[in-house]
Short mmCIF file of C-alpha atoms in Angstrom, two decimals:
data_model
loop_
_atom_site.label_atom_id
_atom_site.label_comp_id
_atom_site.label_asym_id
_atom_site.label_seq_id
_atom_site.Cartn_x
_atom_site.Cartn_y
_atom_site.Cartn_z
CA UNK A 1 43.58 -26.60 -81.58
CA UNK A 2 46.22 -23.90 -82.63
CA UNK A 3 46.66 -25.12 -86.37
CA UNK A 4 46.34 -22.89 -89.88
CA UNK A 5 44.92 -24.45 -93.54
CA UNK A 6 47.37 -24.35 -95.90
CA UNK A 7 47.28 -25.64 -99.78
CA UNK A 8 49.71 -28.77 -100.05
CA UNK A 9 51.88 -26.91 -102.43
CA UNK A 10 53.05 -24.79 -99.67
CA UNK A 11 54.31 -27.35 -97.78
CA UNK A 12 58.32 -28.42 -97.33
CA UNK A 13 60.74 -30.66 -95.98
CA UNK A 14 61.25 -29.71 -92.48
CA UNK A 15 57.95 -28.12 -92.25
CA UNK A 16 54.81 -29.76 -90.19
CA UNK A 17 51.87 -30.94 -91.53
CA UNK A 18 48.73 -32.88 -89.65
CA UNK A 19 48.72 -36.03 -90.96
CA UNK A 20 45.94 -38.85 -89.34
CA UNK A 21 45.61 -35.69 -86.67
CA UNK A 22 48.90 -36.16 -85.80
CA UNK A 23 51.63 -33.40 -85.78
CA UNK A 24 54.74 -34.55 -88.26
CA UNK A 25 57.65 -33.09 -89.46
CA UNK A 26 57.91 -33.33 -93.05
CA UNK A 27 61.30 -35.01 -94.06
CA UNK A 28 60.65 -35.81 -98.20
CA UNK A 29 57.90 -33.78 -100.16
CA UNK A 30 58.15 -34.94 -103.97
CA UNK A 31 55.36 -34.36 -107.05
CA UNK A 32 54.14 -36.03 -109.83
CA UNK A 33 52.20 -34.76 -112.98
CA UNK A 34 49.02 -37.25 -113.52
CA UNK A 35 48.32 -35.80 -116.65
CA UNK A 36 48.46 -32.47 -118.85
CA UNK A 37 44.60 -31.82 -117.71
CA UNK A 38 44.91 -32.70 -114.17
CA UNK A 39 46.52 -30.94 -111.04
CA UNK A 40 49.49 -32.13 -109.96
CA UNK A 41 50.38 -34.40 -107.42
CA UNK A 42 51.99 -34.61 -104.37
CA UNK A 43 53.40 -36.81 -101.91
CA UNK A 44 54.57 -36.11 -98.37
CA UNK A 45 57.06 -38.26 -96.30
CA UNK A 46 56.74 -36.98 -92.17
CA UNK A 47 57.49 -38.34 -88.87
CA UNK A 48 55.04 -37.64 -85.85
CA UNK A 49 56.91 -34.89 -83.88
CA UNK A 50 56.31 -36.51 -81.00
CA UNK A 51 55.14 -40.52 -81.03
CA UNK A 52 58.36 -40.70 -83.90
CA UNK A 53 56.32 -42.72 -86.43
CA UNK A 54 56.16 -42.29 -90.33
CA UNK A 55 53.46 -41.67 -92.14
CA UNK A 56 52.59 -40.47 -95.39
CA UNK A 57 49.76 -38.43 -97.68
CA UNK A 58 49.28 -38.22 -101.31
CA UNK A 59 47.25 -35.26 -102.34
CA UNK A 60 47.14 -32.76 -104.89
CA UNK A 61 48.85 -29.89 -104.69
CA UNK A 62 46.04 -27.76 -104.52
CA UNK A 63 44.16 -29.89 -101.57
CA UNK A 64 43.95 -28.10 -98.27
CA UNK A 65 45.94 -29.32 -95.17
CA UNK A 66 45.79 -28.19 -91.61
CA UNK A 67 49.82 -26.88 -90.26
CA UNK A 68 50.46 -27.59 -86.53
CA UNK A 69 51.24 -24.36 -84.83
CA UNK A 70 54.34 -26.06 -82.46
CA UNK A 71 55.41 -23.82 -80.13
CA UNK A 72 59.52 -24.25 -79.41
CA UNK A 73 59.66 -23.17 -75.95
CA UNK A 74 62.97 -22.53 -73.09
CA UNK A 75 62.95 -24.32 -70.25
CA UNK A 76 65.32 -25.27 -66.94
CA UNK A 77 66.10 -28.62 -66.03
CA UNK A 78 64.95 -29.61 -62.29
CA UNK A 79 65.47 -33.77 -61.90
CA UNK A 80 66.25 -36.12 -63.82
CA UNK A 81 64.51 -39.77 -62.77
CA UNK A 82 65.79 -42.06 -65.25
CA UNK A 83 64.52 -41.91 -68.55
CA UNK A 84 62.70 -38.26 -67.33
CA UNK A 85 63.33 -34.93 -66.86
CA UNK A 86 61.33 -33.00 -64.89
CA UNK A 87 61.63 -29.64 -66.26
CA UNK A 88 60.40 -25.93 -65.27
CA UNK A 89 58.90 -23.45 -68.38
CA UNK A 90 61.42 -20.58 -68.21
CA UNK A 91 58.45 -18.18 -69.03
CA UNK A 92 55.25 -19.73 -66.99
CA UNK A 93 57.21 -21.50 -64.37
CA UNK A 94 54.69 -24.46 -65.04
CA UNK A 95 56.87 -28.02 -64.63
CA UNK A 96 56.57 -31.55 -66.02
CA UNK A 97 57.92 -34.51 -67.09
CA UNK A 98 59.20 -34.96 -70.43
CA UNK A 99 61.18 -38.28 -71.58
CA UNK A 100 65.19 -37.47 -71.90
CA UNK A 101 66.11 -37.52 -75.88
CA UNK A 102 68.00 -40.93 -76.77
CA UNK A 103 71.89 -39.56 -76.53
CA UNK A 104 71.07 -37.11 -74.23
CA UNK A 105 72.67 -36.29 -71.12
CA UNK A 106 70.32 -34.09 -69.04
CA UNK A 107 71.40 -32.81 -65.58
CA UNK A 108 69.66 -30.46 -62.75
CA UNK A 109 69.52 -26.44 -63.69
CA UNK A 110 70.77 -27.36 -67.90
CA UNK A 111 68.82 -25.08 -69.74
CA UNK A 112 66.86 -26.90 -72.73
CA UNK A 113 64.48 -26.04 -75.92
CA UNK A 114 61.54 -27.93 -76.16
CA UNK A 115 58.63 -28.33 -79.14
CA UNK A 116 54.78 -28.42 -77.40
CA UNK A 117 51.63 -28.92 -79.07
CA UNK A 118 48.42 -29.01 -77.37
CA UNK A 119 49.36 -31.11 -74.29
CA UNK A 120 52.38 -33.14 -75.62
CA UNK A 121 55.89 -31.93 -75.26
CA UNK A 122 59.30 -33.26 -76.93
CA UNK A 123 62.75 -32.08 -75.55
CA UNK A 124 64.87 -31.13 -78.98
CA UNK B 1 42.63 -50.11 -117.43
CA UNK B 2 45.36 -53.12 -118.10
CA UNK B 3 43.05 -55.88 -119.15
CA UNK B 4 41.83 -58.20 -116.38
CA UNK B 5 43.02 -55.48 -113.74
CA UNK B 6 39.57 -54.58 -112.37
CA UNK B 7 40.12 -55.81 -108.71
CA UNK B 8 39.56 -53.25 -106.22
CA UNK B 9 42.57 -51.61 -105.07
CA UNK B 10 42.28 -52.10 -101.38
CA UNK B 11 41.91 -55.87 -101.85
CA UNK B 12 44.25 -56.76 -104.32
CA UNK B 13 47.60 -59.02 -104.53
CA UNK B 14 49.05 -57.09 -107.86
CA UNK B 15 49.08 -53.81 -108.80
CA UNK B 16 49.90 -52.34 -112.72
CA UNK B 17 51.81 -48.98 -112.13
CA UNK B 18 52.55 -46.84 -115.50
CA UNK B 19 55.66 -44.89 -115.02
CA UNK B 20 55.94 -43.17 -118.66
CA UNK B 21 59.35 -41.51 -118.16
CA UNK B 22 60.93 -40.59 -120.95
CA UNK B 23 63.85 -37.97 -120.08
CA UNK B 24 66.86 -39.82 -120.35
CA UNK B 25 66.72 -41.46 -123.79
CA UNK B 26 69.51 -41.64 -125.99
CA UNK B 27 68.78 -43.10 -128.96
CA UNK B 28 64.95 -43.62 -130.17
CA UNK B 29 62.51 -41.73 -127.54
CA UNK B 30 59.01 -42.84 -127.33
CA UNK B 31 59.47 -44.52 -123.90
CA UNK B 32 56.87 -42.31 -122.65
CA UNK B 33 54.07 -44.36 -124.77
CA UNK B 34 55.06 -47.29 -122.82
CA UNK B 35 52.16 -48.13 -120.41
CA UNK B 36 49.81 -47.19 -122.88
CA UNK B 37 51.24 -49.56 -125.51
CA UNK B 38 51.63 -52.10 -122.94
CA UNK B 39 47.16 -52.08 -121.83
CA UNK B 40 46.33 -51.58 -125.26
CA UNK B 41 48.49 -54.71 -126.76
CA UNK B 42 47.01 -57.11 -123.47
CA UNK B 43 43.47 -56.63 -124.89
CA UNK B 44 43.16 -59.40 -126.85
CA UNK B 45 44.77 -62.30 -124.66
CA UNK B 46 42.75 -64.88 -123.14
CA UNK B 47 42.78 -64.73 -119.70
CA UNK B 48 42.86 -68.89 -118.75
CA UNK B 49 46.49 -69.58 -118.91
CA UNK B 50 47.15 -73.01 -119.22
CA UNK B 51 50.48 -73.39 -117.61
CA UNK B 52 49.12 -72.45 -114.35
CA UNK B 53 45.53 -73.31 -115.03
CA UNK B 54 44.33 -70.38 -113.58
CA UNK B 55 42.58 -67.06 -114.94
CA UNK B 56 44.49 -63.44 -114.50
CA UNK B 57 40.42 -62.15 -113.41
CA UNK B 58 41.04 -64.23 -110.33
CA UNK B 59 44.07 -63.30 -109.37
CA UNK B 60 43.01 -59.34 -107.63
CA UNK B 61 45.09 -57.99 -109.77
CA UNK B 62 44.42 -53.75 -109.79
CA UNK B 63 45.49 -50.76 -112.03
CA UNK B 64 46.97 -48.07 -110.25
CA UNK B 65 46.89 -45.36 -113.47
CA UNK B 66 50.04 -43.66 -114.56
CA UNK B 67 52.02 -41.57 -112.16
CA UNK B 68 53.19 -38.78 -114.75
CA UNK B 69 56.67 -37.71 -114.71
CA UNK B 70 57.78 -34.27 -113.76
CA UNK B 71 61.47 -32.27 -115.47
CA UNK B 72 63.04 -33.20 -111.85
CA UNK B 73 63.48 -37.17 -112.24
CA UNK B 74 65.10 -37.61 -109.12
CA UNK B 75 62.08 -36.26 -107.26
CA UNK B 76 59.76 -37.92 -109.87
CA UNK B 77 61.71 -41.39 -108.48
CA UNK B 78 60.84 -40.13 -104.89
CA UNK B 79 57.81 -40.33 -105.29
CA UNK B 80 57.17 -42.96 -107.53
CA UNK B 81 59.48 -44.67 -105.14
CA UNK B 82 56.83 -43.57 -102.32
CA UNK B 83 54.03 -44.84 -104.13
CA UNK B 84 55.10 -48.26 -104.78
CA UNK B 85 56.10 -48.55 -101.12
CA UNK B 86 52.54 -48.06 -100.50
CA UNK B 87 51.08 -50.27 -102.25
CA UNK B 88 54.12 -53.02 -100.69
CA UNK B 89 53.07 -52.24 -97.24
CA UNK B 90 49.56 -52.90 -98.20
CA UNK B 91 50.02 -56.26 -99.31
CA UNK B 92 50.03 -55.72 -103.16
CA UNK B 93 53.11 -56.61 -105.22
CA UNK B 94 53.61 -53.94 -107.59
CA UNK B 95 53.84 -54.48 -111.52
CA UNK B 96 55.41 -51.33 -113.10
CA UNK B 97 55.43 -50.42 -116.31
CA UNK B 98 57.78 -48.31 -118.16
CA UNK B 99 58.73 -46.08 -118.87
CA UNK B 100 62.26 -45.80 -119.19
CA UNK B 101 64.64 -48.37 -117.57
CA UNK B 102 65.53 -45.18 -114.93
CA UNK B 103 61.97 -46.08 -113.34
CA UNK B 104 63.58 -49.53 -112.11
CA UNK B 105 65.45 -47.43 -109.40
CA UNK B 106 61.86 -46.47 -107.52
CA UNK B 107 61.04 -49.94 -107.50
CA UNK B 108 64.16 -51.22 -106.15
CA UNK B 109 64.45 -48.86 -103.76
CA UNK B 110 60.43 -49.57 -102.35
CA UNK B 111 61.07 -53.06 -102.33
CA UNK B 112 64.56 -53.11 -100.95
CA UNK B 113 65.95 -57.05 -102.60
CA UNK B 114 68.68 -59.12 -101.66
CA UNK B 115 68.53 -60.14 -105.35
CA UNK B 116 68.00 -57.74 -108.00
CA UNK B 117 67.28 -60.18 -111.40
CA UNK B 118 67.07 -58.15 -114.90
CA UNK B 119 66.67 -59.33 -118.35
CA UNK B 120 68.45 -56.67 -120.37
CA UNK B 121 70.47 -56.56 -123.53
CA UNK B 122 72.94 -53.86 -121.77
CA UNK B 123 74.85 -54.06 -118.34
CA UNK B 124 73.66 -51.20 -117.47
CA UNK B 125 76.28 -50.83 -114.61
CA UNK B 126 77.24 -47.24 -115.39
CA UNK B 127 77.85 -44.21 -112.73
CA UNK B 128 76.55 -42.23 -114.87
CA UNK B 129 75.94 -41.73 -118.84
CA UNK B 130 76.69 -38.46 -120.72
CA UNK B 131 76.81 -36.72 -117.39
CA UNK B 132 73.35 -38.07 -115.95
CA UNK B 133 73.80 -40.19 -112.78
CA UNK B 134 69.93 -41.12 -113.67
CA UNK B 135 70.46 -42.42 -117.05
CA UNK B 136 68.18 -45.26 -117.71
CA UNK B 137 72.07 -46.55 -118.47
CA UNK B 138 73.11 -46.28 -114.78
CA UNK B 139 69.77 -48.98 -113.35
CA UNK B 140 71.98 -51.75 -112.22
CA UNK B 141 74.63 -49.77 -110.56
CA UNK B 142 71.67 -47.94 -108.54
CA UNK B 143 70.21 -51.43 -108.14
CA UNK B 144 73.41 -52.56 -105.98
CA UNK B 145 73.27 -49.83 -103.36
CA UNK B 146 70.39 -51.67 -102.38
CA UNK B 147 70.79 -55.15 -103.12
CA UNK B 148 73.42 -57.46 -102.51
CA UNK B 149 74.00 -59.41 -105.96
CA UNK B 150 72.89 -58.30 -109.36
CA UNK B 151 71.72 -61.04 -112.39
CA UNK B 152 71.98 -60.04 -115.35
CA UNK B 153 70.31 -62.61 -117.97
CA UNK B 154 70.98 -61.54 -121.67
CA UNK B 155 73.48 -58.99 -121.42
CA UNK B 156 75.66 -58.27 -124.65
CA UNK B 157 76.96 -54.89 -124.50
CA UNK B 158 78.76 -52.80 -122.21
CA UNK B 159 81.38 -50.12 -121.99
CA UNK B 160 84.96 -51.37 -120.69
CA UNK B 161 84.39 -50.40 -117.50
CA UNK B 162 80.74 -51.77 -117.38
CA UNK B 163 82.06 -55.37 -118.11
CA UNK B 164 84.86 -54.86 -115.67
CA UNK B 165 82.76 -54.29 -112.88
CA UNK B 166 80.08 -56.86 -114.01
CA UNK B 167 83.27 -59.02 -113.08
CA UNK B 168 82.88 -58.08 -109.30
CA UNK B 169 81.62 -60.71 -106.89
CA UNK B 170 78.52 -58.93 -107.01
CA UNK B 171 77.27 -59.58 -110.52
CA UNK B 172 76.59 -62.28 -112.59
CA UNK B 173 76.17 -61.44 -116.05
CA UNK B 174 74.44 -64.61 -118.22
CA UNK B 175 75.06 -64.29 -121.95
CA UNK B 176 72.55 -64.54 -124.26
CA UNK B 177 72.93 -68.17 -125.49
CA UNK B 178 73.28 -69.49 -121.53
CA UNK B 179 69.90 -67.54 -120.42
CA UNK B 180 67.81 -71.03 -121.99
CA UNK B 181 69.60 -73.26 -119.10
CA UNK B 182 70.00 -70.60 -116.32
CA UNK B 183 68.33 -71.86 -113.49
CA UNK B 184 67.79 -69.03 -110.56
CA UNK B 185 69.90 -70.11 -107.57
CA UNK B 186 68.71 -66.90 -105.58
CA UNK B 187 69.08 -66.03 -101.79
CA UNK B 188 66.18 -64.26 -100.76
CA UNK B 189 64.04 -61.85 -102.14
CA UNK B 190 63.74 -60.94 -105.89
CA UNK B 191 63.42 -58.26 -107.97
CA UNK B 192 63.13 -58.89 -111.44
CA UNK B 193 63.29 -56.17 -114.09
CA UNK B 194 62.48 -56.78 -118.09
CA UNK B 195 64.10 -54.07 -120.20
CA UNK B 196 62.42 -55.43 -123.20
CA UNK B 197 65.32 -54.67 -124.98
CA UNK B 198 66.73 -58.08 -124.09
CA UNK B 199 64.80 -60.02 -126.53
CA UNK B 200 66.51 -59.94 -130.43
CA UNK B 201 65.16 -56.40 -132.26
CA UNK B 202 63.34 -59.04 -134.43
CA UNK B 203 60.90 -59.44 -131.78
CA UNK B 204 60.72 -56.41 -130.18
CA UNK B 205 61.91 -53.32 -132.04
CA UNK B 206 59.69 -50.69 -130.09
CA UNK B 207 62.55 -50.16 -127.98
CA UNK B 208 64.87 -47.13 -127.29
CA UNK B 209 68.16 -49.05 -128.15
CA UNK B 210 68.47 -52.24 -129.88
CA UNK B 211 70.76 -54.35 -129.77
CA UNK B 212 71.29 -57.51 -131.91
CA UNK B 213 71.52 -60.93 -131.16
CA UNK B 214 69.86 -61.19 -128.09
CA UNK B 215 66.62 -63.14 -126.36
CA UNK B 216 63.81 -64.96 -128.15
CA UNK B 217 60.63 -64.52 -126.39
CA UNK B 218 60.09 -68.30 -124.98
CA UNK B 219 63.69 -67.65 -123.53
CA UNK B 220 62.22 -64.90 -122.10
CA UNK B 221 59.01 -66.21 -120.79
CA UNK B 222 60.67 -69.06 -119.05
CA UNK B 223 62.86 -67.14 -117.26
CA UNK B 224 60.21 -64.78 -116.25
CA UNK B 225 58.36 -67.81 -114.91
CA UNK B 226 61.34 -69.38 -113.23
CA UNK B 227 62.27 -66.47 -110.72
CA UNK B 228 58.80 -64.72 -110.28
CA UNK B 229 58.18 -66.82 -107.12
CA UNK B 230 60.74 -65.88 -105.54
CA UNK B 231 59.79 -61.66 -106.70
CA UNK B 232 58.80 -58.88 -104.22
CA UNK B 233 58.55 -56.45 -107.28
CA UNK B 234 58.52 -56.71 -110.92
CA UNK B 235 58.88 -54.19 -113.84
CA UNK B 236 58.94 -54.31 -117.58
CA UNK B 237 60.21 -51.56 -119.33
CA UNK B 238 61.26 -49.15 -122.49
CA UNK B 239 58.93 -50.49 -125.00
CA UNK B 240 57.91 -47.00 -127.07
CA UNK B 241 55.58 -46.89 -129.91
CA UNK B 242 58.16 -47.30 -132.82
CA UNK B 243 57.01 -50.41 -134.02
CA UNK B 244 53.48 -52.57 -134.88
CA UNK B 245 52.84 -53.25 -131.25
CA UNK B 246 55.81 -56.26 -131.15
CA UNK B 247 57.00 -54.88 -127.91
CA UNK B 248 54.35 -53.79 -125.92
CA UNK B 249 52.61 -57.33 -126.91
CA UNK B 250 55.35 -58.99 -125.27
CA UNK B 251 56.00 -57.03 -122.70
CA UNK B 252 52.07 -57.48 -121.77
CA UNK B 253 52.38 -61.23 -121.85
CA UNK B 254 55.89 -61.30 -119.82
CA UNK B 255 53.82 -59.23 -117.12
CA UNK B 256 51.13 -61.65 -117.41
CA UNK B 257 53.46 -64.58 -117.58
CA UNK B 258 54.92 -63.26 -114.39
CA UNK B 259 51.59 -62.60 -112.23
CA UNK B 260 50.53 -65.77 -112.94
CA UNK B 261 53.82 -67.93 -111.78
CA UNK B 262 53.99 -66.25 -109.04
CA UNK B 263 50.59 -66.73 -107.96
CA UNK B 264 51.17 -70.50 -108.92
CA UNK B 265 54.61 -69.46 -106.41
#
């Protein structure tokens, strides 16, 4: 599973963090003292990168958290079937399906970025 | 521990929540005593309450601890705001303590009111006060970019501008001497904020900024009692440790007072 251990405190908004071992993208990190003897506190806001749903952690800063190693990746439009793409890695010439972003107008040969972890890909 | 608060977290209805800010006072500091003040004064109350006929030790009620306040307060409100949301989502209505008022913006913002309901002696409907936008002066004016109406029971002070907006659609503003007939006539959800302030210095002069001729504690406890069915979230707030324990003791019972009406609901 290409991920790294990092301490909480290194974490930031728009970084990625494995929450319920699910890659999200951090959109609020905030901390709070609990008291002059105790580590501090954090708490981290994230969306799922790729299922879209919120979660959250509260840990202190000093805990250890695993980082998603997302890949962004170029890639070539082939179809488009509806809601899908099917679209051709621009380096390993592998294809596959990936749902069209909401607001997104995808056509044959458009060239497009994508975000893949493991075996789940997102069209940015 | 507040007194009585020993359910276990993951099965409770009510959770205590200190939130001992203290960054933003302007006149007497000590706000940051507040939630210790507030458990320490609770110790000695019985916990039947006759009005309800129930006892508090029934009624799951947990303590969360303090979540300690950091120099960035608008972060600190992040994630006190995150917190409370937490426990909302889980099923337990959350019963902070302050703190100063400035904490009431977390909780409105986790609980997200049509009604936002707060005893206070000021209007507290400042942008901002001496150039904070997060001056505990500023709560109801935060309150309204999430709720849709603002009550204010007790409220005697104000700037010019404060009491000029307080004449907006928006807010109703019930004077001291009316809050003993106000009946709530609330759509939707509730949250109800207690600056302790709003009660008369005579009762409660642990407080960061009196203000004369304002609440007496019955006043107080039946208004408390009168919207906390209707409450998603309740607070009670800049009692500091300037005083014999006259404002953290009713500050403890007003929380009390609340949990159990709206258990009672």
């Amino acid at each position: 599973m290409p991920r790294q251990q990092n301490e909480v405190r290194d974490l930031d908004e728009g970084s990625y963090v494995m929450i319920d071992d699910t890659p999200c993208e951090i959109n609020s990190y905030s901390t709070a003292k609990p008291g002059k003897h105790g580590s501090a506190k954090a708490r981290v806001e994230a969306e799922g990168v790729f299922d879209g749903k919120k979660r959250s952690l509260s840990q202190p800063v000093d805990a250890k958290v695993w980082v998603p190693i997302i890949d962004r990746k170029q890639g070539q439009v082939v179809s488009v079937t509806g809601d899908d793409a099917q679209v051709m890695d621009l380096e390993t010439y592998d294809t596959f399906t990936m749902r069209i972003p909401e607001g997104e107008d995808l056509n044959p040969d458009d060239e497009i970025e994508y975000l893949e972890y493991e075996d789940q890909r997102k069209i940015v | 521990m507040f007194p009585g608060a020993s359910a276990d977290p993951a099965s409770a209805e009510y959770v205590v929540v200190g939130a001992p800010l203290d960054a933003s006072t302007t006149f007497q500091p000590g706000a940051r005593f507040g939630p210790r003040r507030v458990r320490h004064f609770a110790e000695s109350f019985d916990d039947y309450d006759q009005y309800t006929e129930q006892r508090f030790t029934d009624l799951a009620v947990a303590d969360h601890g303090d979540v300690g306040p950091t120099d960035d307060v608008d972060e600190y409100l992040t994630f006190l705001r995150g917190t409370l949301a937490d426990h909302a989502e889980e099923g337990r209505l959350p019963l902070l303590v302050g703190g100063e008022h400035t904490v009431t913006v977390a909780g409105v913002r986790a609980l997200d009111p049509d009604v936002f309901v707060c005893l206070d002696a000021h209007l507290d409907l400042r942008e901002s006060y001496a150039g904070n936008p997060l001056s505990h002066a500023t709560v109801a004016n935060h309150a309204l970019d999430v709720a849709d109406r603002a009550v204010i029971l007790g409220a005697r002070t104000g700037s010019e501008a404060e009491w000029e907006r307080a004449g907006a659609d928006d807010v109703t503003v019930v004077p001291p001497q009316a809050v003993a007939d106000w009946e709530p006539d609330l759509d939707g959800d509730a949250y109800l904020s207690v600056d302790i302030d709003a009660a008369d210095p005579g009762y409660a002069p642990g407080t960061g900024t009196m203000e004369p001729f304002g609440l007496d504690p019955s006043t107080m406890h039946e208004a408390v009692r009168a919207v906390a069915p209707r409450a998603v979230g309740f607070d009670v707030v800049e009692v500091n440790d300037r005083d014999e324990g006259q404002a953290a003791v009713l500050a403890a019972k007003l929380l009390r007072a609340f949990v159990y009406a709206h258990a009672d609901g």
